[in-house]
């Protein structure tokens, strides 16, 4: 494993790139704040409350729970996944290809490895921030008596969500490195987001099919959803959390060196 | 005693896509010197430059910037160099001032007087009145000014300017020339690539001509011209009476003429000119001293005859 791909994660240059993204974000926080707050609110109201009221209780882990309770941890995990993937794919692609701001940064003491880590950290930070906003919305539901979770575990879940988002950003960057043009942006949604999303237990329990059970075992989002469900509904630290963490680390170890190589070829025409 | 060069690149070799695009190029540039890097498209200018400022890793060769090896001490070397790329590579999320300040944050040690330095450059480059504008709102000339200002923000010792005036109107070009001249007076080593021969001639202290990835000629403009083109250029219409005779005369001496529009341009040394006058005593033609445009034509002619053989 080439350690040279991971050492730059700790360099000041990677933090400088992360700082650049924060600086830009903080300038437009008032407009940027709305979607991450409204989206989970609408989803929880429409699906959790609206659709949930039309449903009989779900059986999860042999226990009968209402749909809103089932949905809440799933939305938390899905927010981290989607936000990170979208940032590292769409936003990073625009900065690299159209704005050429990567090239500007690379004429300084910043090198490509730092830009890649800066983008990954930013995607993960943004995803964790959005997940934290989902937590706020969930607490709001709890305050109105609509939802009961093990609230202290919400805070404890954030570091794992950051790690997960970092791993998902590595998938996004893989597509940033390889997509031929903006017209192909639909591909990752069909190839990654939809399969991972549907086979994840986020919105509904997977039917008990052997094939789906096998697929879900290697789906990090599935383990994250289930791990968070155990943590927030029962208060138990379940092996799903360890499985999710393990898969996230594995994704980073495999994808980051590949991304570095592919992006070097893409940005400099070298390698 | 010769002054140690701030840029010292030796034996650069680079292959891209299986093709050797730079093949054993040496580049040096001393403090207060402007080195003009010339050559036709595909000669290896931009690839050489991109190796020198760390975008590409050389397959062979060494690059030293102000005494720091670019491979073994990249941070120190990059601290000592500034780059103005061919394309505008601003940060579109920041204003003109914001671009300068943000660029300053990509250097360590930190620029202690970043705000003061930004103000100084905004004044020097005539950007003060646009400091709160977004870069895309600037005209082409002002965008280039911002690019150069950004390249020198951290007070580098070596500055690379890759075609800094391409696409600018004459007035904007002159303004950029003045800025480049001011960099020289500040003691920076400036490496410049350009397709404008008048620009190379006016700004450069020394020229380096690349062709097919190799150094074809180097030195003062007049020496380079003498080496590659010759001392004189004879210009005469293609449809001159007795054109076949002229063709035959050139072929017999192993020479060739470039055709520009409806004229032949014949580079000749003093002896060649005397022989030409003797061979065609009644012919009417113009004799002038060679320019860098003739250099390009000669290189193109060499390349096409090379590819024919």
Coordinates of C-alpha atoms in Angstrom, one line a residue:
Chain A
X1 CA 0.0 0.0 0.0
X2 CA 1.5 3.3 -1.0
X3 CA 1.7 5.3 2.3
X4 CA 2.7 8.4 0.3
X5 CA -1.0 8.8 -0.6
X6 CA -1.9 9.1 3.1
X7 CA 0.8 11.2 4.6
X8 CA -0.4 14.4 2.8
X9 CA -3.7 14.1 4.7
X10 CA -1.9 15.5 7.7
X11 CA 0.0 18.3 5.9
X12 CA -0.8 22.0 6.4
X13 CA -1.5 22.3 2.6
X14 CA -4.5 19.9 2.9
X15 CA -5.8 22.0 5.8
X16 CA -5.3 25.2 3.7
X17 CA -7.5 23.7 1.0
X18 CA -10.1 22.7 3.6
X19 CA -9.9 26.2 5.0
X20 CA -10.5 27.7 1.5
X21 CA -13.8 25.7 1.2
X22 CA -14.9 26.7 4.7
X23 CA -14.2 30.3 3.9
X24 CA -16.3 30.2 0.8
X25 CA -19.1 28.3 2.6
X26 CA -19.2 30.7 5.5
X27 CA -19.9 33.5 3.1
X28 CA -23.1 31.9 1.9
X29 CA -24.1 30.0 5.1
X30 CA -27.5 31.7 5.2
X31 CA -28.6 30.2 1.9
X32 CA -26.5 27.0 2.3
X33 CA -28.2 26.3 5.6
X34 CA -31.7 25.9 4.3
X35 CA -31.5 22.7 2.2
X36 CA -29.9 20.5 4.9
X37 CA -32.5 21.7 7.4
X38 CA -35.5 21.5 5.1
X39 CA -34.7 18.2 3.4
X40 CA -34.8 15.9 6.4
X41 CA -37.7 17.8 7.8
X42 CA -39.7 17.3 4.7
X43 CA -38.6 13.6 4.4
X44 CA -39.5 12.9 8.0
X45 CA -42.8 14.7 7.7
X46 CA -43.8 13.2 4.4
X47 CA -42.6 9.7 4.9
X48 CA -42.2 9.2 8.6
X49 CA -45.3 11.0 9.7
X50 CA -47.4 11.1 6.5
X51 CA -46.7 7.6 5.0
X52 CA -46.1 6.2 8.5
X53 CA -49.6 7.0 9.6
X54 CA -51.0 4.9 6.7
X55 CA -48.8 1.9 7.7
X56 CA -49.1 -0.6 10.5
X57 CA -46.1 -0.8 12.7
X58 CA -42.9 -2.3 11.3
X59 CA -41.1 -5.3 12.8
X60 CA -37.5 -4.6 13.2
X61 CA -35.2 -6.9 15.1
X62 CA -38.3 -8.8 16.4
X63 CA -39.7 -5.6 17.9
X64 CA -42.6 -3.6 16.6
X65 CA -41.7 0.1 15.9
X66 CA -43.4 2.9 14.1
X67 CA -42.1 4.0 10.7
X68 CA -40.8 7.4 11.8
X69 CA -38.5 5.6 14.4
X70 CA -37.3 3.2 11.7
X71 CA -36.7 6.0 9.2
X72 CA -34.8 8.5 11.5
X73 CA -31.4 6.6 11.7
X74 CA -31.6 5.8 8.0
X75 CA -32.0 9.4 7.0
X76 CA -29.1 10.3 9.2
X77 CA -26.9 7.8 7.4
X78 CA -28.2 8.6 4.0
X79 CA -27.6 12.3 4.5
X80 CA -23.9 11.7 5.2
X81 CA -23.7 9.4 2.2
X82 CA -25.4 11.7 -0.3
X83 CA -23.9 15.0 0.8
X84 CA -20.4 13.6 0.7
X85 CA -20.8 11.9 -2.6
X86 CA -22.4 14.9 -4.2
X87 CA -19.7 17.3 -2.9
X88 CA -16.8 15.2 -4.0
X89 CA -18.3 14.5 -7.4
X90 CA -20.2 17.4 -8.7
X91 CA -18.6 20.3 -6.8
X92 CA -15.1 19.0 -7.0
X93 CA -15.6 18.3 -10.8
X94 CA -16.7 21.9 -11.3
X95 CA -13.7 23.3 -9.4
X96 CA -11.3 21.0 -11.2
X97 CA -12.7 21.2 -14.8
X98 CA -14.6 24.4 -15.2
X99 CA -13.3 26.9 -12.6
X100 CA -9.7 25.6 -12.9
X101 CA -9.2 26.6 -9.3
X102 CA -7.3 23.3 -8.7
X103 CA -4.7 24.4 -11.3
X104 CA -4.4 27.8 -9.5
X105 CA -3.8 26.1 -6.2
X106 CA -1.3 23.8 -7.7
X107 CA 1.0 26.6 -8.8
X108 CA 1.7 27.3 -5.1
X109 CA 3.1 25.1 -2.4
X110 CA 0.0 23.0 -2.6
X111 CA 0.4 19.7 -4.5
X112 CA -2.2 17.4 -6.0
X113 CA -2.3 15.1 -3.0
X114 CA -3.2 18.0 -0.8
X115 CA -6.0 19.2 -3.1
X116 CA -7.4 15.6 -3.2
X117 CA -7.3 15.3 0.6
X118 CA -8.7 18.9 1.0
X119 CA -11.6 18.0 -1.2
X120 CA -12.2 14.7 0.7
X121 CA -12.1 16.4 4.1
X122 CA -14.4 19.2 2.9
X123 CA -16.9 16.7 1.6
X124 CA -16.8 14.8 4.9
X125 CA -17.0 18.0 7.0
X126 CA -20.0 19.2 5.0
X127 CA -21.7 15.8 5.2
X128 CA -21.1 15.7 9.0
X129 CA -22.4 19.2 9.4
X130 CA -25.5 18.3 7.4
X131 CA -25.9 15.1 9.5
X132 CA -25.7 17.3 12.6
X133 CA -28.5 19.4 11.3
X134 CA -30.5 16.2 10.8
X135 CA -29.8 15.5 14.4
X136 CA -31.3 18.9 15.3
X137 CA -34.4 18.1 13.3
X138 CA -34.7 14.7 15.0
X139 CA -34.3 16.3 18.5
X140 CA -37.1 18.7 17.4
X141 CA -39.4 15.7 16.6
X142 CA -38.4 14.3 20.0
X143 CA -39.3 17.5 21.7
X144 CA -42.8 17.3 20.3
X145 CA -43.1 13.7 21.5
X146 CA -43.2 12.2 18.0
X147 CA -39.9 10.4 18.3
X148 CA -38.0 8.6 21.0
X149 CA -34.4 7.7 20.5
X150 CA -31.3 7.2 22.7
X151 CA -30.4 10.9 22.3
X152 CA -26.9 11.0 23.8
X153 CA -25.8 8.5 21.1
X154 CA -26.6 11.1 18.4
X155 CA -23.4 13.0 19.3
X156 CA -21.4 9.8 19.5
X157 CA -22.5 8.8 16.0
X158 CA -21.0 12.0 14.4
X159 CA -17.4 10.7 14.2
X160 CA -18.5 7.5 12.5
X161 CA -20.6 9.6 10.1
X162 CA -17.5 11.7 9.3
X163 CA -15.4 8.5 8.6
X164 CA -18.2 7.2 6.4
X165 CA -18.5 10.5 4.6
X166 CA -14.8 10.5 4.0
X167 CA -15.0 7.0 2.5
X168 CA -18.0 7.9 0.3
X169 CA -16.1 11.0 -0.9
X170 CA -13.4 8.7 -2.2
X171 CA -16.0 7.1 -4.4
X172 CA -17.1 10.5 -5.6
X173 CA -13.5 11.5 -6.4
X174 CA -13.1 8.3 -8.4
X175 CA -15.8 9.5 -10.7
X176 CA -14.4 13.0 -10.7
X177 CA -11.2 11.4 -12.0
X178 CA -12.8 9.3 -14.6
X179 CA -16.0 10.9 -16.0
X180 CA -15.3 12.0 -19.5
X181 CA -17.6 15.1 -19.3
X182 CA -20.4 16.7 -17.4
X183 CA -22.9 15.0 -19.6
X184 CA -21.9 11.7 -17.9
X185 CA -22.9 12.9 -14.4
X186 CA -25.9 10.6 -14.4
X187 CA -23.7 7.5 -14.5
X188 CA -22.6 7.5 -10.9
X189 CA -26.2 8.0 -9.7
X190 CA -27.2 4.9 -11.6
X191 CA -24.1 2.9 -10.8
X192 CA -23.5 3.9 -7.2
X193 CA -26.2 6.0 -5.5
X194 CA -29.3 4.0 -6.5
X195 CA -27.8 0.5 -5.9
X196 CA -26.2 1.4 -2.6
X197 CA -29.3 3.4 -1.5
X198 CA -31.8 0.7 -2.4
X199 CA -29.8 -2.1 -0.9
X200 CA -29.3 -0.3 2.4
X201 CA -32.4 -0.5 4.6
X202 CA -32.5 3.3 4.6
X203 CA -36.2 3.7 3.8
X204 CA -37.6 0.2 4.1
X205 CA -36.4 -3.2 5.4
X206 CA -34.9 -5.3 2.6
X207 CA -37.0 -8.4 1.6
X208 CA -35.4 -11.5 3.0
X209 CA -33.8 -12.7 -0.3
X210 CA -30.5 -14.6 -0.2
X211 CA -29.0 -12.5 -3.0
X212 CA -30.0 -9.2 -1.3
X213 CA -28.6 -10.5 2.0
X214 CA -25.3 -11.2 0.3
X215 CA -25.1 -7.8 -1.4
X216 CA -26.1 -5.9 1.7
X217 CA -23.2 -7.6 3.6
X218 CA -20.7 -5.6 1.5
X219 CA -22.8 -2.4 1.4
X220 CA -21.3 0.1 3.9
X221 CA -24.5 2.2 3.9
X222 CA -26.5 -0.9 5.0
X223 CA -24.2 -1.5 7.9
X224 CA -24.2 2.2 8.8
X225 CA -28.0 2.4 8.7
X226 CA -28.4 -0.8 10.8
X227 CA -25.6 0.2 13.2
X228 CA -27.2 3.6 13.8
X229 CA -30.6 1.9 14.2
X230 CA -29.3 -0.4 17.0
X231 CA -27.5 2.5 18.6
X232 CA -30.3 5.0 18.5
X233 CA -33.3 2.7 19.0
X234 CA -31.9 0.2 21.4
X235 CA -28.8 2.0 22.7
X236 CA -26.7 -1.0 21.8
X237 CA -23.3 -0.8 20.1
X238 CA -23.8 -3.5 17.5
X239 CA -21.3 -5.3 15.2
X240 CA -22.8 -3.4 12.2
X241 CA -21.0 -0.3 13.4
X242 CA -17.7 -2.2 13.4
X243 CA -18.5 -3.6 10.0
X244 CA -19.3 -0.1 8.7
X245 CA -16.1 1.3 10.1
X246 CA -14.1 -1.6 8.7
X247 CA -15.6 -1.1 5.2
X248 CA -15.0 2.6 5.4
X249 CA -11.3 2.2 6.2
X250 CA -11.0 -0.4 3.5
X251 CA -12.5 1.9 0.9
X252 CA -10.1 4.7 1.9
X253 CA -7.1 2.4 1.7
X254 CA -8.0 1.1 -1.7
X255 CA -9.6 4.2 -3.4
X256 CA -7.4 7.1 -2.3
X257 CA -4.2 5.8 -4.0
X258 CA -6.2 5.0 -7.1
X259 CA -7.7 8.4 -7.1
X260 CA -4.3 10.1 -6.7
X261 CA -3.0 8.2 -9.7
X262 CA -6.1 8.8 -11.9
X263 CA -6.3 12.5 -11.0
X264 CA -2.7 13.0 -11.7
X265 CA -3.3 11.7 -15.2
X266 CA -6.4 13.8 -15.5
X267 CA -5.1 17.1 -14.2
X268 CA -1.5 17.0 -15.6
X269 CA -1.8 14.4 -18.4
X270 CA 0.9 12.5 -16.5
X271 CA 1.3 9.1 -14.9
Chain B
X1 CA 32.8 35.6 -11.6
X2 CA 29.5 34.4 -12.9
X3 CA 26.3 34.7 -10.9
X4 CA 24.8 31.4 -9.8
X5 CA 21.5 30.8 -11.7
X6 CA 18.3 30.9 -9.7
X7 CA 16.8 28.3 -12.1
X8 CA 19.1 25.5 -12.9
X9 CA 17.4 22.6 -14.8
X10 CA 19.7 20.0 -16.3
X11 CA 19.1 17.1 -18.7
X12 CA 15.3 17.3 -18.6
X13 CA 13.6 14.3 -20.3
X14 CA 9.8 13.7 -20.4
X15 CA 7.7 11.3 -22.4
X16 CA 3.9 11.8 -22.6
X17 CA 1.6 9.3 -24.2
X18 CA 4.6 7.2 -25.3
X19 CA 6.2 10.1 -27.2
X20 CA 9.4 11.8 -26.0
X21 CA 8.3 15.5 -25.9
X22 CA 11.3 16.8 -24.0
X23 CA 14.7 15.3 -24.7
X24 CA 17.7 16.5 -22.7
X25 CA 16.8 20.1 -22.2
X26 CA 19.0 22.4 -20.0
X27 CA 17.4 25.6 -18.7
X28 CA 19.2 28.2 -16.6
X29 CA 18.1 31.7 -15.6
X30 CA 20.1 34.2 -13.5
X31 CA 18.8 36.9 -11.1
X32 CA 17.4 39.9 -13.1
X33 CA 17.5 37.9 -16.3
X34 CA 14.6 37.2 -18.7
X35 CA 14.9 34.0 -20.6
X36 CA 12.7 33.7 -23.6
X37 CA 11.7 30.1 -24.4
X38 CA 10.8 29.8 -28.1
X39 CA 9.7 27.2 -30.5
X40 CA 6.8 26.1 -32.7
X41 CA 3.8 24.3 -31.3
X42 CA 4.8 20.9 -29.9
X43 CA 8.5 21.9 -29.4
X44 CA 8.3 21.1 -25.7
X45 CA 8.2 24.6 -24.2
X46 CA 5.2 24.2 -22.0
X47 CA 6.2 20.6 -21.0
X48 CA 9.6 21.9 -20.0
X49 CA 8.0 24.7 -18.0
X50 CA 5.5 22.5 -16.3
X51 CA 8.4 20.3 -15.2
X52 CA 10.2 23.3 -13.8
X53 CA 7.3 24.4 -11.7
X54 CA 6.4 21.0 -10.5
X55 CA 3.3 20.1 -12.5
X56 CA 5.1 17.2 -14.3
X57 CA 7.7 14.8 -12.9
X58 CA 10.7 14.6 -15.2
X59 CA 11.6 11.1 -16.4
X60 CA 15.3 12.2 -16.1
X61 CA 17.1 15.3 -15.1
X62 CA 17.3 17.7 -12.1
X63 CA 15.6 21.0 -11.3
X64 CA 16.9 23.4 -8.8
X65 CA 15.1 26.6 -7.8
X66 CA 17.1 29.1 -5.9
X67 CA 19.3 26.2 -4.7
X68 CA 16.5 23.9 -3.6
X69 CA 16.0 20.7 -5.4
X70 CA 12.4 20.5 -6.7
X71 CA 12.1 16.7 -6.0
X72 CA 13.8 16.4 -2.6
X73 CA 12.8 19.8 -1.2
X74 CA 9.5 20.6 -3.0
X75 CA 8.2 23.0 -0.4
X76 CA 11.3 25.2 -0.3
X77 CA 11.6 25.1 -4.1
X78 CA 7.9 26.0 -4.6
X79 CA 8.2 28.8 -2.1
X80 CA 10.9 30.3 -4.4
X81 CA 8.9 30.1 -7.6
X82 CA 5.9 31.8 -9.0
X83 CA 3.7 30.7 -11.9
X84 CA 1.5 32.5 -14.4
X85 CA -0.1 29.7 -16.4
X86 CA -1.4 30.0 -20.0
X87 CA -5.0 29.8 -18.9
X88 CA -6.6 32.0 -16.3
X89 CA -6.8 29.9 -13.2
X90 CA -8.4 32.2 -10.7
X91 CA -10.5 31.1 -7.8
X92 CA -13.9 32.0 -9.1
X93 CA -15.3 32.1 -5.6
X94 CA -13.1 35.1 -4.5
X95 CA -12.9 38.7 -5.6
X96 CA -9.7 40.2 -7.0
X97 CA -8.4 41.0 -3.5
X98 CA -9.7 37.7 -2.2
X99 CA -7.8 35.8 -4.9
X100 CA -4.5 37.4 -3.8
X101 CA -5.2 36.9 -0.1
X102 CA -6.3 33.3 -0.6
X103 CA -3.2 32.6 -2.6
X104 CA -1.1 33.9 0.2
X105 CA -2.6 31.2 2.5
X106 CA -1.1 28.5 0.3
X107 CA 2.5 29.4 1.5
X108 CA 4.5 28.6 4.6
X109 CA 6.1 30.3 6.3
X110 CA 3.1 32.6 6.2
X111 CA 3.5 35.9 4.4
X112 CA 3.8 38.1 7.5
X113 CA 2.5 41.3 5.7
X114 CA -0.1 39.6 3.5
X115 CA -2.6 42.5 3.7
X116 CA 0.1 45.1 3.1
X117 CA 1.6 43.1 0.2
X118 CA -1.9 42.6 -1.3
X119 CA -2.4 46.4 -1.2
X120 CA 1.0 47.0 -2.7
X121 CA 0.3 44.6 -5.6
X122 CA -3.2 46.0 -6.2
X123 CA -1.5 49.4 -6.6
X124 CA 1.4 48.2 -8.7
X125 CA -0.7 46.2 -11.1
X126 CA -3.4 48.9 -11.4
X127 CA -6.0 46.6 -9.9
X128 CA -7.0 48.8 -6.9
X129 CA -10.3 50.0 -8.4
X130 CA -11.3 46.4 -9.2
X131 CA -10.3 44.9 -5.9
X132 CA -13.9 43.9 -5.0
X133 CA -14.8 42.7 -8.5
X134 CA -15.0 39.1 -9.3
X135 CA -12.1 38.1 -11.7
X136 CA -14.5 37.1 -14.5
X137 CA -15.7 40.6 -14.7
X138 CA -12.2 41.9 -15.6
X139 CA -11.0 42.5 -19.2
X140 CA -8.4 40.2 -20.7
X141 CA -5.6 42.5 -19.9
X142 CA -6.6 43.0 -16.2
X143 CA -7.1 39.2 -15.8
X144 CA -3.5 38.7 -16.9
X145 CA -2.3 41.4 -14.5
X146 CA -4.1 39.6 -11.7
X147 CA -2.5 36.3 -12.8
X148 CA 1.0 37.9 -12.7
X149 CA 0.3 39.6 -9.4
X150 CA -0.8 36.3 -7.9
X151 CA 2.4 34.7 -9.2
X152 CA 4.6 37.2 -7.4
X153 CA 2.6 37.7 -4.2
X154 CA 5.0 35.6 -2.1
X155 CA 8.1 37.4 -3.5
X156 CA 9.4 34.4 -5.5
X157 CA 12.9 34.3 -6.9
X158 CA 12.0 32.6 -10.2
X159 CA 8.8 33.5 -12.1
X160 CA 7.5 31.4 -15.0
X161 CA 5.2 33.2 -17.5
X162 CA 3.6 30.9 -20.0
X163 CA 2.4 33.0 -22.9
X164 CA 1.3 35.8 -20.6
X165 CA 0.0 38.1 -23.4
X166 CA -1.8 35.7 -25.7
X167 CA -5.1 37.1 -26.8
X168 CA -4.5 40.6 -25.5
X169 CA -4.9 43.8 -27.5
X170 CA -1.7 45.9 -28.2
X171 CA -2.3 48.3 -25.3
X172 CA -2.8 45.6 -22.8
X173 CA 0.2 43.7 -24.1
X174 CA 2.4 46.8 -23.6
X175 CA 1.1 47.1 -20.0
X176 CA 2.0 43.5 -19.3
X177 CA 5.4 44.0 -20.8
X178 CA 6.0 46.9 -18.4
X179 CA 5.1 44.6 -15.5
X180 CA 7.4 41.9 -16.7
X181 CA 10.2 44.4 -17.1
X182 CA 9.6 45.6 -13.5
X183 CA 10.0 42.0 -12.3
X184 CA 13.4 41.9 -13.9
X185 CA 14.4 45.1 -12.1
X186 CA 13.4 43.6 -8.8
X187 CA 16.0 40.9 -9.4
X188 CA 13.7 38.0 -10.2
X189 CA 14.7 35.4 -12.8
X190 CA 11.9 35.4 -15.4
X191 CA 11.3 32.5 -17.8
X192 CA 8.9 33.5 -20.5
X193 CA 7.3 31.5 -23.3
X194 CA 5.6 33.4 -26.1
X195 CA 4.5 33.1 -29.7
X196 CA 5.0 36.8 -30.3
X197 CA 8.4 37.4 -31.7
X198 CA 8.5 41.1 -31.0
X199 CA 7.7 40.3 -27.4
X200 CA 10.5 37.8 -27.1
X201 CA 12.9 40.2 -28.7
X202 CA 11.9 43.2 -26.5
X203 CA 11.7 41.4 -23.2
X204 CA 14.3 38.6 -23.3
X205 CA 18.0 39.0 -22.4
X206 CA 18.6 35.5 -23.8
X207 CA 16.7 33.2 -26.0
X208 CA 16.4 29.4 -25.9
X209 CA 15.0 27.8 -29.0
X210 CA 13.4 24.4 -28.7
X211 CA 12.5 22.1 -31.5
X212 CA 11.1 18.6 -31.3
X213 CA 11.9 18.5 -27.6
X214 CA 15.6 19.5 -28.0
X215 CA 17.5 22.8 -27.7
X216 CA 18.0 24.0 -31.2
X217 CA 19.9 27.2 -30.4
X218 CA 20.5 29.5 -27.5
X219 CA 22.0 32.9 -26.6
X220 CA 21.4 36.5 -27.6
X221 CA 18.7 37.1 -30.2
X222 CA 21.2 38.1 -32.9
X223 CA 23.4 35.0 -32.2
X224 CA 20.4 32.7 -32.3
X225 CA 19.2 34.2 -35.6
X226 CA 22.7 33.9 -37.0
X227 CA 22.9 30.2 -36.0
X228 CA 19.5 29.1 -37.2
X229 CA 18.5 31.6 -39.9
X230 CA 21.7 33.2 -41.3
X231 CA 22.8 36.8 -41.6
X232 CA 20.4 38.0 -44.4
X233 CA 17.0 37.2 -45.7
X234 CA 16.2 37.6 -49.4
X235 CA 12.5 38.2 -50.1
X236 CA 11.2 37.8 -53.6
X237 CA 7.9 36.9 -55.2
X238 CA 7.2 33.3 -55.9
X239 CA 6.2 34.1 -59.5
X240 CA 9.5 35.8 -60.2
X241 CA 10.8 35.3 -63.8
X242 CA 13.2 32.4 -63.7
X243 CA 11.8 30.9 -60.5
X244 CA 12.9 27.4 -61.7
X245 CA 16.5 28.6 -61.9
X246 CA 16.3 30.0 -58.4
X247 CA 14.9 26.6 -57.1
X248 CA 17.7 24.7 -58.9
X249 CA 20.3 27.1 -57.5
X250 CA 19.0 26.6 -53.9
X251 CA 18.8 22.8 -54.4
X252 CA 22.4 22.7 -55.7
X253 CA 23.6 24.5 -52.5
X254 CA 21.4 22.4 -50.2
X255 CA 19.2 25.4 -49.2
X256 CA 15.5 25.8 -49.1
X257 CA 13.2 28.8 -49.0
X258 CA 10.1 29.4 -46.8
X259 CA 7.0 30.5 -48.6
X260 CA 5.0 33.2 -46.9
X261 CA 1.8 34.3 -48.8
X262 CA 3.2 34.9 -52.3
X263 CA 6.8 35.4 -51.3
X264 CA 9.9 33.3 -50.9
X265 CA 12.1 34.0 -47.9
X266 CA 15.6 32.8 -48.5
X267 CA 17.9 32.8 -45.4
X268 CA 21.5 33.3 -46.5
X269 CA 24.9 34.0 -45.0
X270 CA 27.2 36.7 -46.4
X271 CA 28.9 34.3 -48.8
X272 CA 25.6 32.9 -49.9
X273 CA 24.2 36.4 -50.5
X274 CA 27.2 37.3 -52.6
X275 CA 26.8 34.1 -54.6
X276 CA 23.1 34.8 -55.1
X277 CA 23.8 38.3 -56.3
X278 CA 26.4 36.9 -58.8
X279 CA 24.0 34.2 -60.0
X280 CA 21.0 36.4 -60.6
X281 CA 22.4 39.9 -61.4
X282 CA 19.2 41.2 -63.0
X283 CA 16.7 39.9 -60.5
X284 CA 14.8 42.4 -58.3
X285 CA 14.4 41.5 -54.6
X286 CA 14.6 42.8 -51.1
X287 CA 17.4 42.0 -48.7
X288 CA 16.7 42.5 -45.0
X289 CA 18.1 41.4 -41.7
X290 CA 16.4 38.3 -40.2
X291 CA 13.8 38.5 -37.5
X292 CA 12.5 36.0 -35.0
X293 CA 9.6 35.4 -37.5
X294 CA 12.2 34.1 -39.9
X295 CA 13.5 31.8 -37.1
X296 CA 10.1 30.2 -36.8
X297 CA 9.8 29.8 -40.5
X298 CA 13.3 28.2 -40.6
X299 CA 12.4 25.8 -37.8
X300 CA 9.1 24.9 -39.5
X301 CA 11.0 24.3 -42.8
X302 CA 13.6 22.2 -40.9
X303 CA 10.9 20.2 -39.3
X304 CA 9.0 19.5 -42.5
X305 CA 12.2 18.5 -44.4
X306 CA 13.1 16.3 -41.4
X307 CA 9.7 14.6 -41.6
X308 CA 10.0 14.2 -45.3
X309 CA 13.4 12.4 -45.1

